[in-house]
């Protein structure tokens, strides 16, 4: 999406602007590029929880190897656009109805997260005379310690203390089966006629910006998988290494070094020659860059010596910056029209805090961010809003109108 597309959109609207704009052409190009650069032995799935809009899924259909889902609702969203596309199903809380639904909807692989889930799936599949293909989801005993460390800029990472990385594994969480228990579960799975063990799944961290550290993570997963293959004389078909490749909200110009990561991965595969397929299931890294969240400035004021801009919109539409406690990157789209016969509140060359319209002091999308000029009536466009934006937000808190949700395809609006 270029600036002109954003401006065209602004000019076409008279009400205070509040909208998500998604760029489908860019999304297609991006995922094609990502998939092309992965080594041949790898598959790329899209984790739909990042953004499950039908047009987004349609754009990614046939451009990824399939979709990763975490509920029966998500299975149905995928099946609504395609009856056959491969689906892999994770999540710690799958109910019996969800496991039944997954079998009914011909989910390709179920990622089993506990012994009880394994036994229930076996029981459900057997009653249907089916055998469910599964991966065991591992919560590793540890993950490589370099994950939060400073490495060279060539690796695409700088230390950003304010930028959190969530951990699902390598520590006590509700996710997966702890490493020490995996041998018992491999043995158990081999005795259960309703399941067929195809390999392992490990999704241990989220929003990792460090390509070298991510490579070390994948190598560690190879070590785990190969050790168990040897010990149990097994041949895994698949090692799913999860998602978690990061998006640099603090500095969008220094993204995760994808090319370096892929080159390192090729070398690793050449050296280790693993027999299994390596599956990635990325959400953020695929979808973030295709979305903008636009909000008009409805007021500018100074309180206790600080400048505040109030937006038509806020964290009820775009919860991500509050959730990750970061200042979200944005650009100012100037608008010269000013309808009132009195002066225009503005801030010049100063830090300003961008607030939403909610009645809570937590409704802040960027704090003390420097602007050259921001006037009431201008518009703010938040970047990297295509993943975990609208879909994680509490839309009806305070009953403000929802944003418009617009999908552009080479500048043309799709409906
Ligand atoms: C959320 C999630 C993903 C996608 O994570 P991203 O950080 O968006 O790449 C992949 N796998 C599982 C199991 C998840 O829960």
CSV table of C-alpha atoms and ligand atoms in Angstrom, one decimal:
chain,number,residue,atom,x,y,z
A,1,UNK,CA,0.0,0.0,0.0
A,2,UNK,CA,1.5,3.3,-0.9
A,3,UNK,CA,0.9,6.7,0.7
A,4,UNK,CA,-1.4,7.6,-2.1
A,5,UNK,CA,-3.8,4.8,-1.3
A,6,UNK,CA,-4.0,6.0,2.3
A,7,UNK,CA,-4.6,9.6,1.1
A,8,UNK,CA,-7.2,8.5,-1.4
A,9,UNK,CA,-9.0,6.7,1.4
A,10,UNK,CA,-8.9,9.7,3.7
A,11,UNK,CA,-10.3,12.0,1.0
A,12,UNK,CA,-13.2,9.7,0.3
A,13,UNK,CA,-14.5,10.0,3.9
A,14,UNK,CA,-16.3,12.8,5.6
A,15,UNK,CA,-17.0,11.4,9.1
A,16,UNK,CA,-14.0,11.3,11.5
A,17,UNK,CA,-11.8,8.6,10.0
A,18,UNK,CA,-11.6,5.3,11.9
A,19,UNK,CA,-10.6,2.3,9.8
A,20,UNK,CA,-8.5,-0.7,9.3
A,21,UNK,CA,-7.0,-0.8,5.8
A,22,UNK,CA,-5.6,-4.2,4.6
A,23,UNK,CA,-3.4,-4.5,1.5
A,24,UNK,CA,-4.2,-7.9,-0.1
A,25,UNK,CA,-1.7,-7.5,-3.0
A,26,UNK,CA,1.1,-6.8,-0.5
A,27,UNK,CA,0.1,-9.8,1.6
A,28,UNK,CA,0.2,-12.1,-1.4
A,29,UNK,CA,3.6,-10.8,-2.5
A,30,UNK,CA,5.0,-11.1,1.0
A,31,UNK,CA,3.9,-14.6,1.6
A,32,UNK,CA,5.2,-15.7,-1.8
A,33,UNK,CA,8.6,-14.2,-1.0
A,34,UNK,CA,8.7,-15.9,2.4
A,35,UNK,CA,7.8,-19.2,1.0
A,36,UNK,CA,10.2,-19.0,-1.9
A,37,UNK,CA,13.1,-18.3,0.4
A,38,UNK,CA,12.5,-21.2,2.7
A,39,UNK,CA,14.6,-24.4,2.1
A,40,UNK,CA,12.7,-27.1,0.1
A,41,UNK,CA,12.3,-29.3,3.1
A,42,UNK,CA,10.2,-26.7,4.9
A,43,UNK,CA,6.5,-25.9,4.9
A,44,UNK,CA,4.8,-22.7,5.7
A,45,UNK,CA,1.4,-22.6,7.4
A,46,UNK,CA,-0.5,-19.5,8.4
A,47,UNK,CA,-1.6,-19.2,12.1
A,48,UNK,CA,-5.0,-17.7,11.5
A,49,UNK,CA,-5.5,-16.3,15.0
A,50,UNK,CA,-3.3,-13.4,13.9
A,51,UNK,CA,-6.1,-12.3,11.5
A,52,UNK,CA,-8.8,-14.7,10.4
A,53,UNK,CA,-10.8,-12.4,8.0
A,54,UNK,CA,-12.1,-14.4,5.0
A,55,UNK,CA,-10.4,-12.1,2.5
A,56,UNK,CA,-7.1,-12.6,4.3
A,57,UNK,CA,-7.5,-16.3,4.3
A,58,UNK,CA,-8.5,-16.3,0.7
A,59,UNK,CA,-5.4,-14.3,-0.2
A,60,UNK,CA,-3.2,-16.9,1.6
A,61,UNK,CA,-5.0,-20.0,0.3
A,62,UNK,CA,-2.7,-21.8,-2.2
A,63,UNK,CA,0.1,-19.5,-1.2
A,64,UNK,CA,0.8,-21.3,2.0
A,65,UNK,CA,0.9,-25.0,2.7
A,66,UNK,CA,-2.2,-24.7,4.9
A,67,UNK,CA,-3.6,-23.1,8.1
A,68,UNK,CA,-2.9,-23.5,11.8
A,69,UNK,CA,-6.0,-23.2,14.0
A,70,UNK,CA,-6.7,-23.2,17.7
A,71,UNK,CA,-10.4,-23.9,18.0
A,72,UNK,CA,-13.4,-25.4,16.2
A,73,UNK,CA,-14.5,-21.9,15.3
A,74,UNK,CA,-11.2,-21.4,13.5
A,75,UNK,CA,-11.5,-24.8,11.7
A,76,UNK,CA,-14.9,-23.6,10.5
A,77,UNK,CA,-13.5,-20.3,9.3
A,78,UNK,CA,-11.0,-22.1,7.1
A,79,UNK,CA,-13.5,-24.7,5.9
A,80,UNK,CA,-15.8,-21.8,4.9
A,81,UNK,CA,-13.3,-20.7,2.3
A,82,UNK,CA,-12.0,-24.2,1.3
A,83,UNK,CA,-13.1,-27.8,1.8
A,84,UNK,CA,-9.7,-29.4,1.4
A,85,UNK,CA,-6.9,-27.1,2.4
A,86,UNK,CA,-4.6,-28.7,5.0
A,87,UNK,CA,-5.4,-27.7,8.6
A,88,UNK,CA,-3.3,-28.3,11.7
A,89,UNK,CA,-5.0,-27.9,15.1
A,90,UNK,CA,-3.3,-26.8,18.3
A,91,UNK,CA,-4.4,-25.5,21.7
A,92,UNK,CA,-4.3,-26.7,25.3
A,93,UNK,CA,-8.1,-26.7,25.8
A,94,UNK,CA,-9.6,-28.8,23.0
A,95,UNK,CA,-12.9,-30.1,24.1
A,96,UNK,CA,-14.4,-33.5,23.0
A,97,UNK,CA,-16.7,-31.6,20.6
A,98,UNK,CA,-13.7,-29.8,19.1
A,99,UNK,CA,-11.8,-33.1,18.6
A,100,UNK,CA,-14.9,-34.6,17.1
A,101,UNK,CA,-15.3,-31.6,14.8
A,102,UNK,CA,-11.6,-31.7,13.8
A,103,UNK,CA,-12.0,-35.4,12.7
A,104,UNK,CA,-15.2,-34.5,10.9
A,105,UNK,CA,-13.6,-31.6,9.1
A,106,UNK,CA,-10.6,-33.8,8.1
A,107,UNK,CA,-8.0,-31.8,10.0
A,108,UNK,CA,-4.6,-33.1,8.8
A,109,UNK,CA,-2.8,-33.1,12.1
A,110,UNK,CA,-3.8,-32.6,15.7
A,111,UNK,CA,-1.2,-31.2,18.1
A,112,UNK,CA,-1.7,-33.0,21.3
A,113,UNK,CA,-1.0,-31.0,24.4
A,114,UNK,CA,-1.3,-33.5,27.3
A,115,UNK,CA,-1.7,-37.1,28.3
A,116,UNK,CA,-5.4,-36.6,28.9
A,117,UNK,CA,-5.9,-35.0,25.5
A,118,UNK,CA,-4.1,-37.9,23.9
A,119,UNK,CA,-6.3,-40.5,25.6
A,120,UNK,CA,-9.5,-38.5,24.8
A,121,UNK,CA,-8.5,-38.2,21.1
A,122,UNK,CA,-7.7,-41.9,20.9
A,123,UNK,CA,-11.1,-42.7,22.5
A,124,UNK,CA,-13.0,-40.4,20.2
A,125,UNK,CA,-11.2,-41.5,17.0
A,126,UNK,CA,-11.7,-45.2,17.9
A,127,UNK,CA,-15.4,-44.8,18.3
A,128,UNK,CA,-15.5,-43.4,14.8
A,129,UNK,CA,-13.2,-46.1,13.4
A,130,UNK,CA,-10.6,-43.5,12.6
A,131,UNK,CA,-7.0,-43.0,13.3
A,132,UNK,CA,-6.0,-39.5,14.0
A,133,UNK,CA,-2.6,-38.3,12.9
A,134,UNK,CA,-0.9,-36.4,15.7
A,135,UNK,CA,2.2,-34.4,16.8
A,136,UNK,CA,3.1,-34.3,20.4
A,137,UNK,CA,3.5,-30.7,21.5
A,138,UNK,CA,6.7,-30.4,23.6
A,139,UNK,CA,7.3,-27.9,26.3
A,140,UNK,CA,11.1,-28.0,26.2
A,141,UNK,CA,13.1,-28.1,29.5
A,142,UNK,CA,14.9,-25.0,28.3
A,143,UNK,CA,15.4,-22.9,25.2
A,144,UNK,CA,18.8,-21.5,24.2
A,145,UNK,CA,19.8,-18.7,26.5
A,146,UNK,CA,20.8,-16.2,23.8
A,147,UNK,CA,17.2,-15.4,23.1
A,148,UNK,CA,17.2,-12.0,24.7
A,149,UNK,CA,20.8,-11.1,24.1
A,150,UNK,CA,22.4,-8.4,22.1
A,151,UNK,CA,23.8,-9.7,18.8
A,152,UNK,CA,25.2,-8.0,15.7
A,153,UNK,CA,22.9,-5.8,13.7
A,154,UNK,CA,23.5,-8.2,10.7
A,155,UNK,CA,21.4,-10.8,12.6
A,156,UNK,CA,18.6,-8.4,12.5
A,157,UNK,CA,18.3,-7.8,16.2
A,158,UNK,CA,19.0,-5.1,18.7
A,159,UNK,CA,18.2,-5.3,22.3
A,160,UNK,CA,14.9,-3.6,23.0
A,161,UNK,CA,14.2,-3.9,26.7
A,162,UNK,CA,10.7,-2.4,26.2
A,163,UNK,CA,9.9,-5.0,23.6
A,164,UNK,CA,8.5,-8.1,25.3
A,165,UNK,CA,8.9,-11.6,24.0
A,166,UNK,CA,6.3,-14.0,25.2
A,167,UNK,CA,7.3,-17.5,26.2
A,168,UNK,CA,5.1,-20.5,25.9
A,169,UNK,CA,7.8,-23.1,26.5
A,170,UNK,CA,11.1,-23.5,28.2
A,171,UNK,CA,9.4,-22.5,31.4
A,172,UNK,CA,6.3,-23.3,33.5
A,173,UNK,CA,3.2,-22.6,31.3
A,174,UNK,CA,0.0,-24.3,30.4
A,175,UNK,CA,1.3,-25.3,26.9
A,176,UNK,CA,2.5,-28.7,25.7
A,177,UNK,CA,3.9,-31.7,27.4
A,178,UNK,CA,7.0,-31.2,29.5
A,179,UNK,CA,10.1,-32.7,27.9
A,180,UNK,CA,10.7,-35.2,30.7
A,181,UNK,CA,7.3,-36.7,30.1
A,182,UNK,CA,7.6,-37.1,26.3
A,183,UNK,CA,9.2,-40.6,26.4
A,184,UNK,CA,6.2,-41.9,28.4
A,185,UNK,CA,3.8,-40.3,25.9
A,186,UNK,CA,5.6,-41.6,22.9
A,187,UNK,CA,5.3,-45.1,24.4
A,188,UNK,CA,1.7,-44.5,25.2
A,189,UNK,CA,0.9,-43.2,21.8
A,190,UNK,CA,2.4,-46.3,20.2
A,191,UNK,CA,-0.1,-48.5,22.2
A,192,UNK,CA,-3.2,-46.5,21.3
A,193,UNK,CA,-4.9,-47.6,18.1
A,194,UNK,CA,-6.8,-44.4,17.5
A,195,UNK,CA,-3.8,-42.2,17.0
A,196,UNK,CA,-0.7,-42.3,14.8
A,197,UNK,CA,2.4,-40.4,15.9
A,198,UNK,CA,3.8,-38.3,13.1
A,199,UNK,CA,6.3,-36.2,15.0
A,200,UNK,CA,6.7,-33.3,17.3
A,201,UNK,CA,5.5,-29.7,17.7
A,202,UNK,CA,7.3,-27.0,19.6
A,203,UNK,CA,6.1,-23.4,19.7
A,204,UNK,CA,8.0,-21.9,22.6
A,205,UNK,CA,8.4,-18.2,22.0
A,206,UNK,CA,6.6,-15.3,20.4
A,207,UNK,CA,7.8,-12.2,18.6
A,208,UNK,CA,11.5,-13.2,18.5
A,209,UNK,CA,13.5,-10.5,16.6
A,210,UNK,CA,16.8,-12.3,16.7
A,211,UNK,CA,17.4,-14.4,13.6
A,212,UNK,CA,20.5,-16.1,15.0
A,213,UNK,CA,18.7,-17.0,18.2
A,214,UNK,CA,15.8,-18.3,16.3
A,215,UNK,CA,18.1,-20.5,14.3
A,216,UNK,CA,19.6,-21.8,17.6
A,217,UNK,CA,16.1,-22.6,18.8
A,218,UNK,CA,15.4,-24.6,15.7
A,219,UNK,CA,18.7,-26.4,16.0
A,220,UNK,CA,17.8,-27.3,19.6
A,221,UNK,CA,14.5,-28.7,18.4
A,222,UNK,CA,16.4,-30.9,15.9
A,223,UNK,CA,18.5,-32.2,18.8
A,224,UNK,CA,15.4,-33.1,20.8
A,225,UNK,CA,13.7,-34.8,17.9
A,226,UNK,CA,16.7,-36.7,16.7
A,227,UNK,CA,17.5,-38.0,20.2
A,228,UNK,CA,14.0,-39.4,20.6
A,229,UNK,CA,14.0,-40.9,17.1
A,230,UNK,CA,17.1,-42.8,18.0
A,231,UNK,CA,15.9,-43.8,21.4
A,232,UNK,CA,12.6,-45.2,20.1
A,233,UNK,CA,13.8,-46.2,16.7
A,234,UNK,CA,11.1,-43.9,15.3
A,235,UNK,CA,11.0,-42.0,12.0
A,236,UNK,CA,9.3,-38.7,12.5
A,237,UNK,CA,7.7,-37.3,9.4
A,238,UNK,CA,7.3,-33.9,10.7
A,239,UNK,CA,8.8,-31.4,13.1
A,240,UNK,CA,6.7,-28.3,13.6
A,241,UNK,CA,8.8,-25.5,14.9
A,242,UNK,CA,5.9,-23.1,15.6
A,243,UNK,CA,5.6,-19.5,14.8
A,244,UNK,CA,7.1,-16.7,16.8
A,245,UNK,CA,9.2,-14.9,14.2
A,246,UNK,CA,9.0,-11.3,15.3
A,247,UNK,CA,8.0,-8.0,14.0
A,248,UNK,CA,10.0,-5.0,15.1
A,249,UNK,CA,7.5,-2.5,16.3
A,250,UNK,CA,10.2,-0.4,18.0
A,251,UNK,CA,12.1,0.0,14.8
A,252,UNK,CA,10.3,-1.1,11.7
A,253,UNK,CA,13.4,-0.4,9.6
A,254,UNK,CA,15.3,-3.2,11.3
A,255,UNK,CA,13.2,-6.2,10.7
A,256,UNK,CA,13.9,-9.8,11.6
A,257,UNK,CA,16.7,-10.9,9.2
A,258,UNK,CA,14.7,-13.4,7.2
A,259,UNK,CA,17.2,-14.0,4.5
A,260,UNK,CA,20.0,-14.7,7.0
A,261,UNK,CA,17.7,-17.0,8.9
A,262,UNK,CA,16.8,-19.0,5.7
A,263,UNK,CA,20.5,-19.2,4.7
A,264,UNK,CA,21.4,-20.5,8.2
A,265,UNK,CA,18.5,-23.0,8.1
A,266,UNK,CA,19.7,-24.3,4.7
A,267,UNK,CA,23.1,-24.8,6.1
A,268,UNK,CA,21.7,-26.5,9.2
A,269,UNK,CA,19.6,-28.9,7.0
A,270,UNK,CA,22.6,-29.6,4.8
A,271,UNK,CA,24.7,-30.5,7.8
A,272,UNK,CA,22.1,-32.5,9.8
A,273,UNK,CA,20.1,-34.1,7.0
A,274,UNK,CA,17.0,-34.5,9.1
A,275,UNK,CA,14.5,-37.1,7.7
A,276,UNK,CA,11.5,-35.0,8.7
A,277,UNK,CA,9.7,-32.1,7.2
A,278,UNK,CA,10.1,-28.8,9.0
A,279,UNK,CA,6.9,-26.9,9.4
A,280,UNK,CA,6.6,-23.2,10.3
A,281,UNK,CA,3.2,-21.9,11.4
A,282,UNK,CA,3.6,-18.1,11.5
A,283,UNK,CA,1.0,-15.5,12.1
A,284,UNK,CA,2.5,-12.2,13.0
A,285,UNK,CA,5.4,-12.3,10.5
A,286,UNK,CA,3.0,-13.0,7.6
A,287,UNK,CA,0.2,-10.6,8.3
A,288,UNK,CA,1.4,-7.7,10.4
A,289,UNK,CA,2.8,-5.7,7.5
A,290,UNK,CA,-0.3,-5.8,5.4
A,291,UNK,CA,-2.5,-3.7,7.8
A,292,UNK,CA,-2.9,-0.1,8.8
A,293,UNK,CA,-5.1,1.3,11.6
A,294,UNK,CA,-6.2,4.8,10.8
A,295,UNK,CA,-7.6,7.2,13.4
A,296,UNK,CA,-8.5,10.8,13.1
A,297,UNK,CA,-7.3,13.3,15.8
A,298,UNK,CA,-10.4,14.7,17.3
A,299,UNK,CA,-8.7,16.9,19.9
A,300,UNK,CA,-5.3,18.1,21.0
A,301,UNK,CA,-4.7,19.5,24.5
A,302,UNK,CA,-2.1,20.0,27.2
A,303,UNK,CA,-2.5,18.6,30.7
A,304,UNK,CA,0.0,18.9,33.6
A,305,UNK,CA,2.6,20.0,31.1
A,306,UNK,CA,2.2,17.1,28.6
A,307,UNK,CA,0.5,17.1,25.2
A,308,UNK,CA,-2.2,14.7,24.4
A,309,UNK,CA,-4.0,13.9,21.1
A,310,UNK,CA,-7.3,12.2,21.3
A,311,UNK,CA,-8.2,9.8,18.5
A,312,UNK,CA,-11.5,8.6,17.0
A,313,UNK,CA,-10.7,5.0,18.0
A,314,UNK,CA,-8.3,3.4,20.4
A,315,UNK,CA,-7.4,0.2,22.2
A,316,UNK,CA,-10.9,-1.2,21.8
A,317,UNK,CA,-10.0,-1.5,18.1
A,318,UNK,CA,-6.3,-1.9,18.4
A,319,UNK,CA,-5.3,-3.5,21.7
A,320,UNK,CA,-1.9,-4.6,20.6
A,321,UNK,CA,0.2,-1.7,21.9
A,322,UNK,CA,-1.4,-1.8,25.3
A,323,UNK,CA,-1.1,-5.6,25.4
A,324,UNK,CA,2.6,-5.5,24.5
A,325,UNK,CA,3.2,-2.3,26.5
A,326,UNK,CA,4.9,-0.6,23.6
A,327,UNK,CA,4.7,2.6,21.7
A,328,UNK,CA,3.2,1.6,18.4
A,329,UNK,CA,4.9,3.1,15.2
A,330,UNK,CA,2.7,5.5,13.3
A,331,UNK,CA,2.8,8.2,10.7
A,332,UNK,CA,0.9,11.4,10.6
A,333,UNK,CA,-1.3,12.0,7.5
A,334,UNK,CA,-1.9,15.8,7.3
A,335,UNK,CA,-5.3,17.1,6.3
A,336,UNK,CA,-5.7,20.7,5.6
A,337,UNK,CA,-9.4,21.1,5.6
A,338,UNK,CA,-10.7,22.8,8.8
A,339,UNK,CA,-14.5,23.4,9.0
A,340,UNK,CA,-14.7,25.5,12.2
A,341,UNK,CA,-14.6,29.3,12.4
A,342,UNK,CA,-12.2,29.1,15.3
A,343,UNK,CA,-8.6,28.1,15.8
A,344,UNK,CA,-7.3,24.6,15.3
A,345,UNK,CA,-5.7,22.9,18.4
A,346,UNK,CA,-2.3,21.5,17.4
A,347,UNK,CA,1.1,20.5,18.8
A,348,UNK,CA,4.4,21.4,17.0
A,349,UNK,CA,7.8,19.7,17.3
A,350,UNK,CA,7.1,18.1,20.7
A,351,UNK,CA,6.3,14.8,22.3
A,352,UNK,CA,2.7,13.9,22.3
A,353,UNK,CA,0.7,11.0,23.8
A,354,UNK,CA,-1.8,9.4,21.4
A,355,UNK,CA,-4.9,8.4,23.3
A,356,UNK,CA,-8.0,6.6,22.3
A,357,UNK,CA,-11.6,7.7,23.0
A,358,UNK,CA,-12.2,5.3,26.0
A,359,UNK,CA,-12.7,6.5,29.6
A,360,UNK,CA,-9.6,4.8,30.9
A,361,UNK,CA,-6.1,6.1,31.3
A,362,UNK,CA,-4.9,2.8,29.8
A,363,UNK,CA,-6.2,3.7,26.4
A,364,UNK,CA,-2.8,4.8,25.0
A,365,UNK,CA,-1.3,3.7,21.7
A,366,UNK,CA,1.9,5.7,21.9
A,367,UNK,CA,3.3,7.7,24.8
A,368,UNK,CA,5.5,10.8,24.4
A,369,UNK,CA,6.1,10.2,20.7
A,370,UNK,CA,7.8,13.1,18.9
A,371,UNK,CA,5.9,14.7,16.1
A,372,UNK,CA,6.8,17.6,13.8
A,373,UNK,CA,3.2,18.7,13.7
A,374,UNK,CA,-0.1,17.1,14.8
A,375,UNK,CA,-3.3,19.0,14.4
A,376,UNK,CA,-6.9,18.3,15.3
A,377,UNK,CA,-8.4,16.9,12.1
A,378,UNK,CA,-5.1,15.2,10.9
A,379,UNK,CA,-5.1,11.5,10.8
A,380,UNK,CA,-2.7,9.0,12.4
A,381,UNK,CA,-1.9,5.7,10.6
A,382,UNK,CA,-0.5,3.0,12.8
A,383,UNK,CA,1.8,0.6,10.8
A,384,UNK,CA,2.1,-3.2,11.2
A,385,UNK,CA,-1.5,-3.5,12.3
A,386,UNK,CA,-2.5,-6.5,10.2
A,387,UNK,CA,-1.8,-9.1,12.8
A,388,UNK,CA,-3.2,-9.2,16.4
A,389,UNK,CA,-4.9,-5.9,15.9
A,390,UNK,CA,-8.7,-6.0,15.5
A,391,UNK,CA,-8.9,-9.7,16.3
A,392,UNK,CA,-7.6,-9.4,19.9
A,393,UNK,CA,-9.5,-6.2,20.8
A,394,UNK,CA,-12.6,-5.7,23.0
A,395,UNK,CA,-14.7,-4.0,20.3
A,396,UNK,CA,-17.8,-3.1,22.3
A,397,UNK,CA,-16.3,-1.6,25.4
A,398,UNK,CA,-18.1,1.8,25.6
A,399,UNK,CA,-20.2,1.2,22.5
A,400,UNK,CA,-18.4,3.4,20.1
A,401,UNK,CA,-18.9,2.6,16.4
A,402,UNK,CA,-16.6,0.0,15.0
A,403,UNK,CA,-13.9,1.0,12.5
A,404,UNK,CA,-14.5,0.6,8.9
A,405,UNK,CA,-12.7,-2.5,7.6
A,406,UNK,CA,-11.4,-2.0,4.1
A,407,UNK,CA,-9.5,-4.4,1.9
A,408,UNK,CA,-7.5,-2.9,-0.9
A,409,UNK,CA,-6.2,-4.9,-3.8
A,410,UNK,CA,-3.8,-2.8,-5.9
A,411,UNK,CA,-5.6,0.2,-4.6
A,412,UNK,CA,-9.1,-1.0,-5.5
A,413,UNK,CA,-11.5,-1.7,-2.7
A,414,UNK,CA,-12.7,-5.3,-2.4
A,415,UNK,CA,-15.9,-6.3,-0.7
B,1,LIG,C1,0.0,-18.1,18.1
B,1,LIG,C2,0.6,-19.3,17.7
B,1,LIG,C3,1.3,-19.3,16.5
B,1,LIG,C4,1.6,-18.1,15.7
B,1,LIG,O1,2.5,-17.3,16.4
B,1,LIG,P1,3.1,-16.0,15.7
B,1,LIG,O2,3.9,-15.4,16.8
B,1,LIG,O3,2.0,-15.1,15.3
B,1,LIG,O4,3.9,-16.4,14.6
B,1,LIG,C5,1.8,-20.5,16.0
B,1,LIG,N1,1.6,-21.7,16.7
B,1,LIG,C6,0.9,-21.7,17.9
B,1,LIG,C7,0.8,-23.0,18.6
B,1,LIG,C8,0.4,-20.5,18.4
B,1,LIG,O5,-0.3,-20.5,19.5
